[in-house]
Structure formats: structure tokens, C-alpha cells
PDB file of C-alpha atoms in Angstrom:
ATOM      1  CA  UNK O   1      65.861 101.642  87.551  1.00  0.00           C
ATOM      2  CA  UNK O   2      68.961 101.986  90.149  1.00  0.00           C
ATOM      3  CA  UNK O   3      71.406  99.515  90.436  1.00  0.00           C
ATOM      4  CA  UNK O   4      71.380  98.265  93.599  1.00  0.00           C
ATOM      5  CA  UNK O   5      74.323 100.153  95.383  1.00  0.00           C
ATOM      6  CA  UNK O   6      73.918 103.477  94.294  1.00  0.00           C
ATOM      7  CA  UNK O   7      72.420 104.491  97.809  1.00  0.00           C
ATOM      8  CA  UNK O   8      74.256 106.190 100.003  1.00  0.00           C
ATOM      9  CA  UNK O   9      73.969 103.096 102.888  1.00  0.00           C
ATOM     10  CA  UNK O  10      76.254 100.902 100.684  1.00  0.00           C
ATOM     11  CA  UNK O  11      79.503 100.484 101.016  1.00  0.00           C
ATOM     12  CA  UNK O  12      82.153  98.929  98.253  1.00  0.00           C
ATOM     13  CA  UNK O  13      81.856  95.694 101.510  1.00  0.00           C
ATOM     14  CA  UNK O  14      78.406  95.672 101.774  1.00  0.00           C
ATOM     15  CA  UNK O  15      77.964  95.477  97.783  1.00  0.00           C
ATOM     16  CA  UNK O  16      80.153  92.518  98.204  1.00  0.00           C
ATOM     17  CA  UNK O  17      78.526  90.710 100.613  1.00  0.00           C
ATOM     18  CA  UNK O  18      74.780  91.053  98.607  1.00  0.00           C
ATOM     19  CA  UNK O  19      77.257  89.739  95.579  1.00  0.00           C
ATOM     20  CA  UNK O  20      78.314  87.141  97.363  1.00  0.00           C
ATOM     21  CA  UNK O  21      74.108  85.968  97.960  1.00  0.00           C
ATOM     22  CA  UNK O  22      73.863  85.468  94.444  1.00  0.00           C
ATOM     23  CA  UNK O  23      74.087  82.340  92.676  1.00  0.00           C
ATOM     24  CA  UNK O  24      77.375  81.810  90.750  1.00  0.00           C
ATOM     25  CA  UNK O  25      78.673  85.394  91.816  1.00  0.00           C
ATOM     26  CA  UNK O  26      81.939  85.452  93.954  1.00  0.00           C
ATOM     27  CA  UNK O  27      84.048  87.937  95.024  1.00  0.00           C
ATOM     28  CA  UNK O  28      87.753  87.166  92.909  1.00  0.00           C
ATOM     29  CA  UNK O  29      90.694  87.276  95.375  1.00  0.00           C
ATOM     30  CA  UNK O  30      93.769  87.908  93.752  1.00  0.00           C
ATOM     31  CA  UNK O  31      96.004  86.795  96.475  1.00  0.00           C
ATOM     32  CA  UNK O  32      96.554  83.332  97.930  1.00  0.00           C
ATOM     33  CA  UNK O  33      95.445  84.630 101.590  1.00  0.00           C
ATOM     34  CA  UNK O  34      93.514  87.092 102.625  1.00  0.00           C
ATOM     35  CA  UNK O  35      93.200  90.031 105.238  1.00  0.00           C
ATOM     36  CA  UNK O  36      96.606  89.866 107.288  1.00  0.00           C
ATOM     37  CA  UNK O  37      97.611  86.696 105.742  1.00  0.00           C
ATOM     38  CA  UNK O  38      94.816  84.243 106.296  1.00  0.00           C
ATOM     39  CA  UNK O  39      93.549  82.275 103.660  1.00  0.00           C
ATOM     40  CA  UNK O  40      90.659  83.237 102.024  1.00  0.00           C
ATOM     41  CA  UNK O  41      87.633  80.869 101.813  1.00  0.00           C
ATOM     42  CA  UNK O  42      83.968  80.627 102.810  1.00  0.00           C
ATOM     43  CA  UNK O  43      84.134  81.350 106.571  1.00  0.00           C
ATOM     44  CA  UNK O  44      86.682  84.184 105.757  1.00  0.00           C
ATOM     45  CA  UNK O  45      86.052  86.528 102.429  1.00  0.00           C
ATOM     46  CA  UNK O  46      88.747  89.134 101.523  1.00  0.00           C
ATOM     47  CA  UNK O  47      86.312  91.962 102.705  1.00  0.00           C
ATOM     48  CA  UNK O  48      86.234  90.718 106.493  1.00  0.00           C
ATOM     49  CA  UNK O  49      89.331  92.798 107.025  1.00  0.00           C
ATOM     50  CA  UNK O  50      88.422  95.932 104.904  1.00  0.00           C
ATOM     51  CA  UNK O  51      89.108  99.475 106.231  1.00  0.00           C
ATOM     52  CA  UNK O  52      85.209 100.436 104.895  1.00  0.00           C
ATOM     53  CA  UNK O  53      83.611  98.445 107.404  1.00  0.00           C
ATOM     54  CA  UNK O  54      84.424 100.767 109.696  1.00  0.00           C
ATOM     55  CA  UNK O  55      84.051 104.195 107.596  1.00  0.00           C
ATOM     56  CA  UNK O  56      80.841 106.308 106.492  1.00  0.00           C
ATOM     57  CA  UNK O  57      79.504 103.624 103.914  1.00  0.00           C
ATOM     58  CA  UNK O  58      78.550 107.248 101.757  1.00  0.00           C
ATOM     59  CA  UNK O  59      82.207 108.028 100.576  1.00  0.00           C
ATOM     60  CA  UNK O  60      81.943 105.394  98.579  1.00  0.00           C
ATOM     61  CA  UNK O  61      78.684 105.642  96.173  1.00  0.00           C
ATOM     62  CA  UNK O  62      77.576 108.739  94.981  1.00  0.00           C
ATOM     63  CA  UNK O  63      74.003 110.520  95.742  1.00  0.00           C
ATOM     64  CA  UNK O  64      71.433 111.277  93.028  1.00  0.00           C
ATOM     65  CA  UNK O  65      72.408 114.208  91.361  1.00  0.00           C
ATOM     66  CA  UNK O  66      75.616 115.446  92.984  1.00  0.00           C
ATOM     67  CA  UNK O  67      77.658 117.984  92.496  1.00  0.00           C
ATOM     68  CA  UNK O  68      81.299 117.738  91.075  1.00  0.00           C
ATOM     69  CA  UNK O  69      83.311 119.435  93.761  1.00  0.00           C
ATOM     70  CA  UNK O  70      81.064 117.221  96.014  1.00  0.00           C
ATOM     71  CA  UNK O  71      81.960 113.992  94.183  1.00  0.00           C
ATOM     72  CA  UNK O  72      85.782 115.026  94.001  1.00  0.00           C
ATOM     73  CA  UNK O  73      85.686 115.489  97.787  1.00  0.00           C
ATOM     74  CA  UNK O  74      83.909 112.728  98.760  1.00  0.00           C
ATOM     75  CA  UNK O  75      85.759 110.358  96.213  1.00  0.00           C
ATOM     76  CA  UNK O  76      89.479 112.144  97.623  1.00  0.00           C
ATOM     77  CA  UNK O  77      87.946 110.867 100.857  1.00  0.00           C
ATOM     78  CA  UNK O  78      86.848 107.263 100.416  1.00  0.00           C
ATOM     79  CA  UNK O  79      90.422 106.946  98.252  1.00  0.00           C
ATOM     80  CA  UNK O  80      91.874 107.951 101.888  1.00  0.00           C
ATOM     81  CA  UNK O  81      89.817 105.045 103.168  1.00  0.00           C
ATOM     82  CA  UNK O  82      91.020 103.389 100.702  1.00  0.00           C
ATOM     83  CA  UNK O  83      94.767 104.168 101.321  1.00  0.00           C
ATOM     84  CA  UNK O  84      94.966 102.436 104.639  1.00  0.00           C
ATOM     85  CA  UNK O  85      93.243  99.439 103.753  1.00  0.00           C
ATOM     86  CA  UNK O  86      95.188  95.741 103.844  1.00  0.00           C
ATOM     87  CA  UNK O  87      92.759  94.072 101.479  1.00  0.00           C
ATOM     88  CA  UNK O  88      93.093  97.277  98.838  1.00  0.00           C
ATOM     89  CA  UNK O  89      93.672  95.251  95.807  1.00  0.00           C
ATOM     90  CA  UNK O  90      91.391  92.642  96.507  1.00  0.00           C
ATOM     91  CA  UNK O  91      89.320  94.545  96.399  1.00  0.00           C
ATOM     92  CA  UNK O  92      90.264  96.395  93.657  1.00  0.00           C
ATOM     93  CA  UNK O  93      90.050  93.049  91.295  1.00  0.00           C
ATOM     94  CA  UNK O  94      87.002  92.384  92.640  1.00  0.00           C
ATOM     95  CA  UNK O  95      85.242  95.585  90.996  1.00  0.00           C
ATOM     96  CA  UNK O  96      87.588  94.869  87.787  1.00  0.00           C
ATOM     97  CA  UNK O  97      86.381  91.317  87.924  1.00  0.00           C
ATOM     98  CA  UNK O  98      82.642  91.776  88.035  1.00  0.00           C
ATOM     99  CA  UNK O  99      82.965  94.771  87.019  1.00  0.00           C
ATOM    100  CA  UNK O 100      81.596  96.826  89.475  1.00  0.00           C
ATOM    101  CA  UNK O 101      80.296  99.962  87.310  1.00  0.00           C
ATOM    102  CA  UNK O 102      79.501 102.586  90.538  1.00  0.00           C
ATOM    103  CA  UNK O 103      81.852 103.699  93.659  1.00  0.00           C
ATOM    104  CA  UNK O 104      84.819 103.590  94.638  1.00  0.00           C
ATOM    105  CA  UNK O 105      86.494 100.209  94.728  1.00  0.00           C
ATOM    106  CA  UNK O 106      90.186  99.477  96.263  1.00  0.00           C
ATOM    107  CA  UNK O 107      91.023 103.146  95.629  1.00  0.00           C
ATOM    108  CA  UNK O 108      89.270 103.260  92.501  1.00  0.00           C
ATOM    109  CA  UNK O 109      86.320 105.496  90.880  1.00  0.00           C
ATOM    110  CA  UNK O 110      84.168 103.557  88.205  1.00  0.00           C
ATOM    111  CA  UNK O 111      86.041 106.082  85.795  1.00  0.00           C
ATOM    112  CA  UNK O 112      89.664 105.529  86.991  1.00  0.00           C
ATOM    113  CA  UNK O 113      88.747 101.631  86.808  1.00  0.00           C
ATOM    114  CA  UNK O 114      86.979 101.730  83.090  1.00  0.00           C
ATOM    115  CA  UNK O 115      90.270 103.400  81.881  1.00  0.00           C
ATOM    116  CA  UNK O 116      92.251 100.258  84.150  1.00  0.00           C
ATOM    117  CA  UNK O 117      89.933  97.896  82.161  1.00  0.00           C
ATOM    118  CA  UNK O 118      90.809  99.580  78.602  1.00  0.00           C
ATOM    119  CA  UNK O 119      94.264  99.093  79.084  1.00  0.00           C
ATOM    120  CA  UNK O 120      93.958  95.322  80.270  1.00  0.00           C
ATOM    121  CA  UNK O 121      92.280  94.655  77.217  1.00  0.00           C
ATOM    122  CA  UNK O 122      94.530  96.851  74.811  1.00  0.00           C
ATOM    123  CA  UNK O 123      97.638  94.853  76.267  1.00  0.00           C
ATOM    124  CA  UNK O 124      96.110  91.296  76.234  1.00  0.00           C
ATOM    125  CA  UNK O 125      95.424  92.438  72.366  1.00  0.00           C
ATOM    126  CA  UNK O 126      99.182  93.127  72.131  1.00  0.00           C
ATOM    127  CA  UNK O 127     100.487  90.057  73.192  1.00  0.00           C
ATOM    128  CA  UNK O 128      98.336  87.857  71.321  1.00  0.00           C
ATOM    129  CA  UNK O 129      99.419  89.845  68.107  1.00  0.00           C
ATOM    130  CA  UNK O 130     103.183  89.532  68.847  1.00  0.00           C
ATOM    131  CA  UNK O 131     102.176  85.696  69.985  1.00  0.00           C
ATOM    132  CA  UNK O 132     100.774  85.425  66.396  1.00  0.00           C
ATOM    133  CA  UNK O 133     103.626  87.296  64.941  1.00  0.00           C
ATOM    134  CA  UNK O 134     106.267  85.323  66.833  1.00  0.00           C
ATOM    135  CA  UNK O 135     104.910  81.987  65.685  1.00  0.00           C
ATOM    136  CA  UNK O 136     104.103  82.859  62.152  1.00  0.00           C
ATOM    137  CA  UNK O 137     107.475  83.555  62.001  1.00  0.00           C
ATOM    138  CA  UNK O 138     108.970  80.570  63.779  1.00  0.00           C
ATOM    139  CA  UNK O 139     107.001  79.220  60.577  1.00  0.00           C
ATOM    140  CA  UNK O 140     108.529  80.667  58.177  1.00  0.00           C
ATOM    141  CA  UNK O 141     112.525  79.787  59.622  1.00  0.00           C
ATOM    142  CA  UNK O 142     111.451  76.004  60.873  1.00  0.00           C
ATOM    143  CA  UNK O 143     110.280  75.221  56.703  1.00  0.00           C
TER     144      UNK O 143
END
């Protein structure tokens, strides 16, 4: 089966807003405010202000069986869209949040943002093992 936004007539917004329709599932704003500066909340979502609105919704999910130097284009293209957008990382940590595993998301490919994820998770593992280290040896001074 598909996952829902694979078609070409979704865009990284429009996948947010069918997120939004489901029970417990919200879009994660990083940011205090949202688009421009106003706050974020239920009558104003971080993807009211988002450059994709406005752009070919099929930059942003690829078709069934595409081609690379077709998906390198059209991903280069959506990234563009991407580029020039004020809610960019809110979106972003939306797709790192869920995570959103197709498109491109705040300037992201699923790739790009699996790799993002990896390295959030290898660092978090770092700091709890110098956490552990640090109080282990805070131990061993204090008695």
C-alpha cells in the first residue's frame, strides 16, 4: 500500500494539514511564534505562511518509479522552494518530529533527514555517556 502523500497532488503543507485531522497528531513548532512572528496556535499553524502553498505541490513527493536525474532536479527545485521559505525549520522539525519518511521537508529529502535523525540520536547517546561518566566520577572524589 502507498502512504498517503506519495502522490504527486501533495505538498510537504498539505501532508500537514491531513496530519493535523488525526487524533493526537500535531504538527511540532520549534519556535515560540510562527510565520512572521505570530504565535502559533489552533487558528494559526506554522504552515499558514509556507512558501509551498503557493508552488507546484509535485516538487515535493516523488512519482512512482522515477528517474534519478528526475528526482535530483525536482528535489534541487522544491529545496529552492524551500530556500525562500520563513517557516523553513518548522517545518523541518515537523518531518524530524513525526518523522515524515517521503518528500522534501524544510529543505530536506527523506534521505538528507534520516542521516539528520542518526546524528540526533548518536549525540544524545554521547552526552548521556559523558553524563554517566561525569557523575560516576563525581562518585568516586565526593567518598
Amino acid at each position: 500500500m502507498l502512504h498517503p502523500i506519495e502522490s504527486r497532488t501533495t505538498s510537504p503543507v498539505a501532508a500537514a494539514q491531513v496530519l493535523e485531522r488525526r487524533p493526537g497528531v500535531r504538527p511540532q513548532s520549534q519556535s515560540p511564534g510562527g510565520p512572521a512572528g505570530s504565535p502559533a496556535g489552533e487558528d494559526n499553524p506554522w504552515h499558514t505562511g509556507a512558501a509551498c502553498r503557493r508552488d507546484e505541490a509535485g516538487l515535493f513527493f516523488a512519482p512512482s518509479k522515477e528517474p534519478t536525474a528526475a528526482r535530483l532536479s525536482r528535489e534541487e527545485q522544491a529545496k529552492q522552494v524551500c530556500a525562500r521559505c520563513p517557516v523553513l525549520l518548522e517545518c523541518r522539525e515537523h518531518a524530524l518530529a513525526q518523522p515524515e519518511p517521503y518528500g522534501v521537508w524544510g529543505g530536506l529529502t527523506a534521505a538528507e533527514r534520516r542521516v539528520v535523525l542518526a546524528r540526533r540520536r548518536r549525540r544524545e547517546a554521547e552526552l548521556r555517556e559523558a553524563a554517566r561518566v561525569t557523575a560516576a566520577a563525581r562518585r568516586r572524589i565526593a567518598g
